[in-house]
Amino acid sequence: MGESEVLKLNDYCFEMILSQLSMEGQISFAQTCQRFRGVFMGWSRREFASVWIVGEVLAVELRLLSEVAMSVKKLNIYCNDLDSCFDSQYPNRSRNILIKNFCRLIQSMRNLQLVKIWQGNRHSTSISKHVLRILKDSSQLRQLHICTLMTPSTRNYMTAAKTQAAPCQCSSISWLARGPRTTLLSLSVKGQICAVHEAESLASIKSLEVLDCNFSNPDCVLLLTGLSSLRALRITYLQQIDISSAYLYLIRQCRELRFLRIFDYNINPDFVREGLRSATDVEAKKPLKLLIHGRHNSSTLREFTSMAEDKKNIIFRSLTATELFTLI
């Protein structure tokens, strides 16, 4: 088949060829001519809408990712694996230059809507903090999930996220809150938020509609009442102090709240009664689904069970091991 005949193939045939090529071949295909480039971009919008940077990350994978950047809508980054990639694939390159190049790659993903970041050790902190810094300017980003090691205090990690150009004591969440276009709708933070200033930064992201967070300081919980657009809140608080009053205040103040999941060892039947009363006060404007997880003795369990039997809008059941792992 001659060159002219090859160019007469339809897009479906070219995409079949693309799917059989190696990553090096796919890169070469995209760079061959304008016709091939157009086919490549249409193919990449389906094949690379969701990208995982995980496991043994090769240099050629990052090069291919730069070719399909405009097609990426969901990005999942395991910072530890990316850190290992820099060590093995680029042993003679400056770490700072590699991180900056990776951040430029993310900036070229103009249609990015969801980002999930996992950091399993402190050695990869420099990658995660730089990624968070550039994400604050992403106008299309709608969801951000951050998972870090749970330590007695995340202050050290959060402080590490401050910029070198403008040294100020603020958390990585602060970078999102201070962006010029605050459009973030959903945020999931896996790891305890300990300091009040960290919670204040979180509460300043007024566009948030969905939030999943874990606090170790009771003063932080009340700060969430400033999130007036909040529709769904999943909150974990596994400390000894009873903050039932703070939860009740949240229910009353967050008028758009439709779903509240609480994982707290101090929850008791009295709180459930008060929570139902608070929910009823604003029921005319919106329904509220209240989901509570806790740890109880036999007497409180009996009281919960009795309450569930008396009230039709209460469902009482035990928690499976799988569900427990998703909460922690």
Coordinates of C-alpha atoms in Angstrom, one line a residue:
M1 CA 0.0 0.0 0.0
G2 CA 1.5 3.4 -1.1
E3 CA 1.5 6.6 1.0
S4 CA -1.4 8.0 -0.8
E5 CA -3.5 4.9 -0.1
V6 CA -2.6 5.0 3.5
L7 CA -3.9 8.6 3.9
K8 CA -7.2 7.4 2.5
L9 CA -7.9 5.2 5.4
N10 CA -10.7 6.3 7.7
D11 CA -10.3 7.4 11.3
Y12 CA -11.5 4.1 12.6
C13 CA -8.7 2.2 10.8
F14 CA -6.1 4.7 12.1
E15 CA -7.3 4.3 15.6
M16 CA -7.1 0.5 15.3
I17 CA -3.5 1.0 14.2
L18 CA -2.8 3.4 17.1
S19 CA -4.1 0.9 19.7
Q20 CA -1.6 -1.6 18.5
L21 CA 1.5 0.7 18.6
S22 CA 4.0 1.0 21.4
M23 CA 4.0 4.2 23.4
E24 CA 7.0 5.4 21.3
G25 CA 5.0 4.6 18.2
Q26 CA 2.0 6.5 19.4
I27 CA 4.2 9.5 20.1
S28 CA 5.7 9.3 16.6
F29 CA 2.2 8.9 15.1
A30 CA 1.0 12.1 16.8
Q31 CA 4.0 14.0 15.4
T32 CA 3.9 12.7 11.8
C33 CA 1.4 15.1 10.2
Q34 CA -1.7 17.2 10.8
R35 CA -4.1 14.4 9.7
F36 CA -2.5 11.9 12.0
R37 CA -2.4 14.5 14.8
G38 CA -6.2 15.0 14.5
V39 CA -6.9 11.3 14.6
F40 CA -4.5 10.9 17.6
M41 CA -6.3 13.7 19.6
G42 CA -9.8 12.2 18.9
W43 CA -8.5 8.8 20.0
S44 CA -6.8 10.2 23.1
R45 CA -10.0 11.9 24.3
R46 CA -11.4 8.4 24.9
E47 CA -8.3 6.6 26.0
F48 CA -6.7 9.2 28.2
A49 CA -9.7 10.9 29.8
S50 CA -8.6 9.3 33.1
V51 CA -4.8 8.9 33.8
W52 CA -3.0 7.1 36.7
I53 CA 0.6 7.8 37.5
V54 CA 1.2 4.8 39.6
G55 CA 3.6 1.8 39.9
E56 CA 6.7 1.7 37.7
V57 CA 6.4 5.0 35.9
L58 CA 8.6 5.1 32.7
A59 CA 10.0 8.2 31.1
V60 CA 8.2 7.4 27.8
E61 CA 4.9 7.4 29.7
L62 CA 5.5 11.0 30.8
R63 CA 6.4 12.0 27.2
L64 CA 3.2 10.4 25.9
L65 CA 1.2 12.2 28.6
S66 CA 2.6 15.5 27.3
E67 CA 1.1 14.6 23.9
V68 CA -2.4 13.8 25.3
A69 CA -2.5 16.5 28.0
M70 CA -5.5 18.4 26.6
S71 CA -7.5 15.1 26.8
V72 CA -7.0 14.5 30.5
K73 CA -9.9 15.2 32.7
K74 CA -9.1 13.0 35.7
L75 CA -5.5 12.7 37.1
N76 CA -4.4 10.3 39.9
I77 CA -0.9 10.8 41.2
Y78 CA 1.0 8.5 43.6
C79 CA 3.8 10.9 44.6
N80 CA 6.0 8.1 45.9
D81 CA 6.0 6.2 42.6
L82 CA 6.7 9.4 40.7
D83 CA 9.6 10.1 43.1
S84 CA 11.0 6.7 42.3
C85 CA 10.6 7.4 38.6
F86 CA 12.7 10.5 38.9
D87 CA 15.5 8.5 40.6
S88 CA 15.5 5.6 38.2
Q89 CA 14.7 7.3 34.8
Y90 CA 16.5 10.6 35.3
P91 CA 19.5 9.9 37.6
N92 CA 21.6 12.8 36.3
R93 CA 18.9 15.4 36.2
S94 CA 18.2 18.0 38.8
R95 CA 15.2 17.1 41.0
N96 CA 13.9 20.6 41.1
I97 CA 14.0 20.8 37.3
L98 CA 12.1 17.5 37.0
I99 CA 9.4 18.7 39.4
K100 CA 9.0 22.0 37.6
N101 CA 8.7 20.1 34.2
F102 CA 6.0 17.9 35.7
C103 CA 4.1 20.9 37.0
R104 CA 4.2 22.4 33.6
L105 CA 2.8 19.2 32.2
I106 CA -0.1 19.5 34.7
Q107 CA -0.6 23.1 33.7
S108 CA -1.0 22.0 30.1
M109 CA -4.0 19.9 31.1
R110 CA -6.5 22.6 30.4
N111 CA -9.6 20.4 30.8
L112 CA -8.5 18.8 34.1
Q113 CA -11.6 18.5 36.4
L114 CA -10.5 16.0 39.1
V115 CA -7.2 15.3 40.8
K116 CA -6.3 12.7 43.4
I117 CA -2.9 12.9 45.2
W118 CA -1.5 10.2 47.4
Q119 CA 1.7 10.8 49.4
G120 CA 3.0 7.8 51.5
N121 CA 6.2 9.3 52.9
R122 CA 7.7 12.7 53.5
H123 CA 10.3 12.2 50.8
S124 CA 7.7 13.0 48.2
T125 CA 6.4 16.1 49.9
S126 CA 8.2 18.4 47.5
I127 CA 6.2 16.9 44.6
S128 CA 2.8 17.2 46.3
K129 CA 3.4 20.7 47.5
H130 CA 4.4 21.9 44.0
V131 CA 1.4 20.2 42.4
L132 CA -1.0 21.8 44.9
R133 CA 0.6 25.2 44.3
I134 CA -0.1 25.1 40.5
L135 CA -3.6 23.6 41.0
K136 CA -4.8 26.7 42.7
D137 CA -4.9 28.5 39.3
S138 CA -6.8 25.7 37.5
S139 CA -10.1 27.3 36.4
Q140 CA -11.6 23.9 35.4
L141 CA -10.8 21.9 38.6
R142 CA -13.9 20.7 40.4
Q143 CA -12.7 17.9 42.7
L144 CA -9.5 17.5 44.7
H145 CA -8.6 14.5 46.9
I146 CA -5.5 14.6 49.1
C147 CA -4.3 11.6 51.0
T148 CA -1.2 11.9 53.3
L149 CA 0.2 9.9 56.2
M150 CA -1.8 10.3 59.4
T151 CA 0.6 11.7 61.9
P152 CA 0.2 13.3 65.4
S153 CA 0.3 16.7 63.6
T154 CA 0.2 17.6 59.9
R155 CA 1.6 21.0 60.7
N156 CA 5.0 20.1 59.3
Y157 CA 3.6 18.8 56.0
M158 CA 1.3 21.8 55.7
T159 CA 4.0 24.3 56.5
A160 CA 6.2 22.6 53.9
A161 CA 3.7 23.6 51.2
K162 CA 4.4 27.3 51.6
T163 CA 6.0 29.0 48.7
Q164 CA 9.7 30.0 48.7
A165 CA 8.9 33.3 46.9
A166 CA 6.4 34.4 49.5
P167 CA 7.3 32.7 52.8
C168 CA 4.2 32.7 55.0
Q169 CA 2.8 30.3 57.6
C170 CA 0.0 28.7 55.6
S171 CA -1.1 25.2 54.8
S172 CA -1.4 23.5 51.4
I173 CA -5.1 24.1 51.6
S174 CA -4.4 27.8 51.8
W175 CA -3.0 27.7 48.3
L176 CA -6.3 26.5 47.0
A177 CA -8.3 29.1 49.0
R178 CA -6.1 32.0 47.7
G179 CA -6.4 31.2 44.1
P180 CA -7.8 33.9 41.8
R181 CA -10.7 31.8 40.7
T182 CA -12.2 29.8 43.5
T183 CA -14.3 27.2 41.6
L184 CA -13.5 24.1 43.6
L185 CA -16.8 22.2 44.3
S186 CA -15.5 19.0 46.0
L187 CA -12.6 18.4 48.3
S188 CA -11.5 15.3 50.2
V189 CA -8.6 15.5 52.7
K190 CA -7.4 12.2 54.0
G191 CA -5.3 13.0 57.1
Q192 CA -6.0 14.9 60.2
I193 CA -6.4 18.7 60.2
C194 CA -5.0 19.8 63.5
A195 CA -4.4 23.5 63.5
V196 CA -7.1 26.2 63.5
H197 CA -5.4 28.2 60.7
E198 CA -5.6 25.1 58.5
A199 CA -9.3 24.8 59.2
E200 CA -9.7 28.5 58.5
S201 CA -8.1 28.1 55.1
L202 CA -10.5 25.2 54.4
A203 CA -13.5 27.3 55.5
S204 CA -12.5 30.1 53.2
I205 CA -13.1 28.0 50.0
K206 CA -16.7 29.3 49.7
S207 CA -17.4 27.4 46.5
L208 CA -17.3 24.0 48.2
E209 CA -20.4 21.9 48.0
V210 CA -18.9 18.5 49.0
L211 CA -16.3 18.1 51.8
D212 CA -14.7 15.0 53.4
C213 CA -12.3 15.9 56.2
N214 CA -10.8 14.6 59.5
F215 CA -10.3 16.9 62.5
S216 CA -8.4 16.4 65.8
N217 CA -9.2 19.9 67.1
P218 CA -12.8 20.6 68.2
D219 CA -12.4 24.3 67.5
C220 CA -12.0 23.5 63.8
V221 CA -15.4 22.0 63.3
L222 CA -17.3 25.2 64.0
L223 CA -15.4 27.0 61.3
L224 CA -17.2 24.9 58.7
T225 CA -20.4 26.8 59.3
G226 CA -19.0 29.5 57.0
L227 CA -19.4 27.1 54.0
S228 CA -22.8 28.3 53.0
S229 CA -22.9 26.3 49.7
L230 CA -22.1 23.0 51.5
R231 CA -24.5 20.2 50.4
A232 CA -22.7 17.1 51.6
L233 CA -20.3 16.8 54.5
R234 CA -18.4 13.8 55.7
I235 CA -16.6 14.5 58.9
T236 CA -14.4 12.3 61.1
Y237 CA -13.5 13.2 64.7
L238 CA -12.1 10.4 66.9
Q239 CA -11.2 12.4 70.0
Q240 CA -12.4 12.2 73.6
I241 CA -14.2 15.5 73.8
D242 CA -18.0 15.5 73.0
I243 CA -18.7 18.1 70.3
S244 CA -22.3 17.2 69.7
S245 CA -23.3 20.9 70.1
A246 CA -20.9 21.8 67.2
Y247 CA -22.6 19.3 64.9
L248 CA -26.0 20.6 65.8
Y249 CA -24.9 24.2 65.1
L250 CA -23.6 23.0 61.7
I251 CA -27.0 21.5 60.9
R252 CA -28.7 24.8 61.7
Q253 CA -26.3 27.1 60.0
C254 CA -25.5 25.2 56.8
R255 CA -29.0 25.7 55.2
E256 CA -28.1 23.9 52.0
L257 CA -26.8 20.8 53.7
R258 CA -28.5 17.6 52.5
F259 CA -26.2 14.9 53.6
L260 CA -24.1 14.7 56.8
R261 CA -22.0 11.7 57.7
I262 CA -20.4 11.8 61.2
F263 CA -17.8 9.3 62.4
D264 CA -17.4 10.1 66.1
Y265 CA -17.0 7.8 69.2
N266 CA -18.9 10.3 71.4
I267 CA -22.2 10.2 69.5
N268 CA -25.1 9.2 71.8
P269 CA -28.9 8.8 71.4
D270 CA -29.5 12.2 72.9
F271 CA -27.6 13.8 70.0
V272 CA -29.7 11.9 67.5
R273 CA -32.9 13.2 69.0
E274 CA -31.5 16.8 68.9
G275 CA -30.2 16.3 65.4
L276 CA -33.6 15.2 64.2
R277 CA -35.2 18.2 65.9
S278 CA -32.6 20.6 64.3
A279 CA -33.2 18.9 60.9
T280 CA -36.9 19.3 61.3
D281 CA -36.6 23.0 61.9
V282 CA -35.2 23.5 58.4
E283 CA -37.0 20.5 56.8
A284 CA -39.3 22.8 54.8
K285 CA -36.4 24.1 52.8
K286 CA -34.5 20.8 52.3
P287 CA -34.4 17.2 53.4
L288 CA -31.3 16.1 55.4
K289 CA -29.9 12.6 55.5
L290 CA -27.9 12.1 58.7
L291 CA -25.5 9.1 58.8
I292 CA -23.7 8.4 62.1
H293 CA -20.9 6.0 62.9
G294 CA -19.6 5.4 66.4
R295 CA -18.5 3.0 69.1
H296 CA -21.0 2.1 71.8
N297 CA -21.7 -0.2 74.8
S298 CA -24.6 -2.5 75.0
S299 CA -27.0 0.0 76.8
T300 CA -26.6 2.7 74.2
L301 CA -26.9 0.2 71.4
R302 CA -30.3 -0.9 72.9
E303 CA -31.4 2.7 73.1
F304 CA -30.4 3.3 69.4
T305 CA -32.3 0.2 68.4
S306 CA -35.4 1.3 70.3
M307 CA -35.3 4.7 68.7
A308 CA -35.0 3.2 65.2
E309 CA -38.1 1.1 65.9
D310 CA -40.1 4.1 67.1
K311 CA -39.1 6.6 64.4
K312 CA -39.5 5.7 60.7
N313 CA -36.8 8.2 59.6
I314 CA -34.1 6.5 61.6
I315 CA -32.2 3.5 60.2
F316 CA -30.0 1.7 62.7
R317 CA -27.4 -0.9 61.5
S318 CA -23.9 -2.2 62.3
L319 CA -20.9 -1.2 60.3
T320 CA -19.0 -3.7 58.2
A321 CA -15.2 -4.0 58.2
T322 CA -15.1 -2.8 54.6
E323 CA -17.1 0.3 55.4
L324 CA -14.9 1.0 58.4
F325 CA -11.8 1.0 56.3
T326 CA -13.3 3.5 53.9
L327 CA -13.9 5.9 56.8
I328 CA -10.5 5.8 58.4

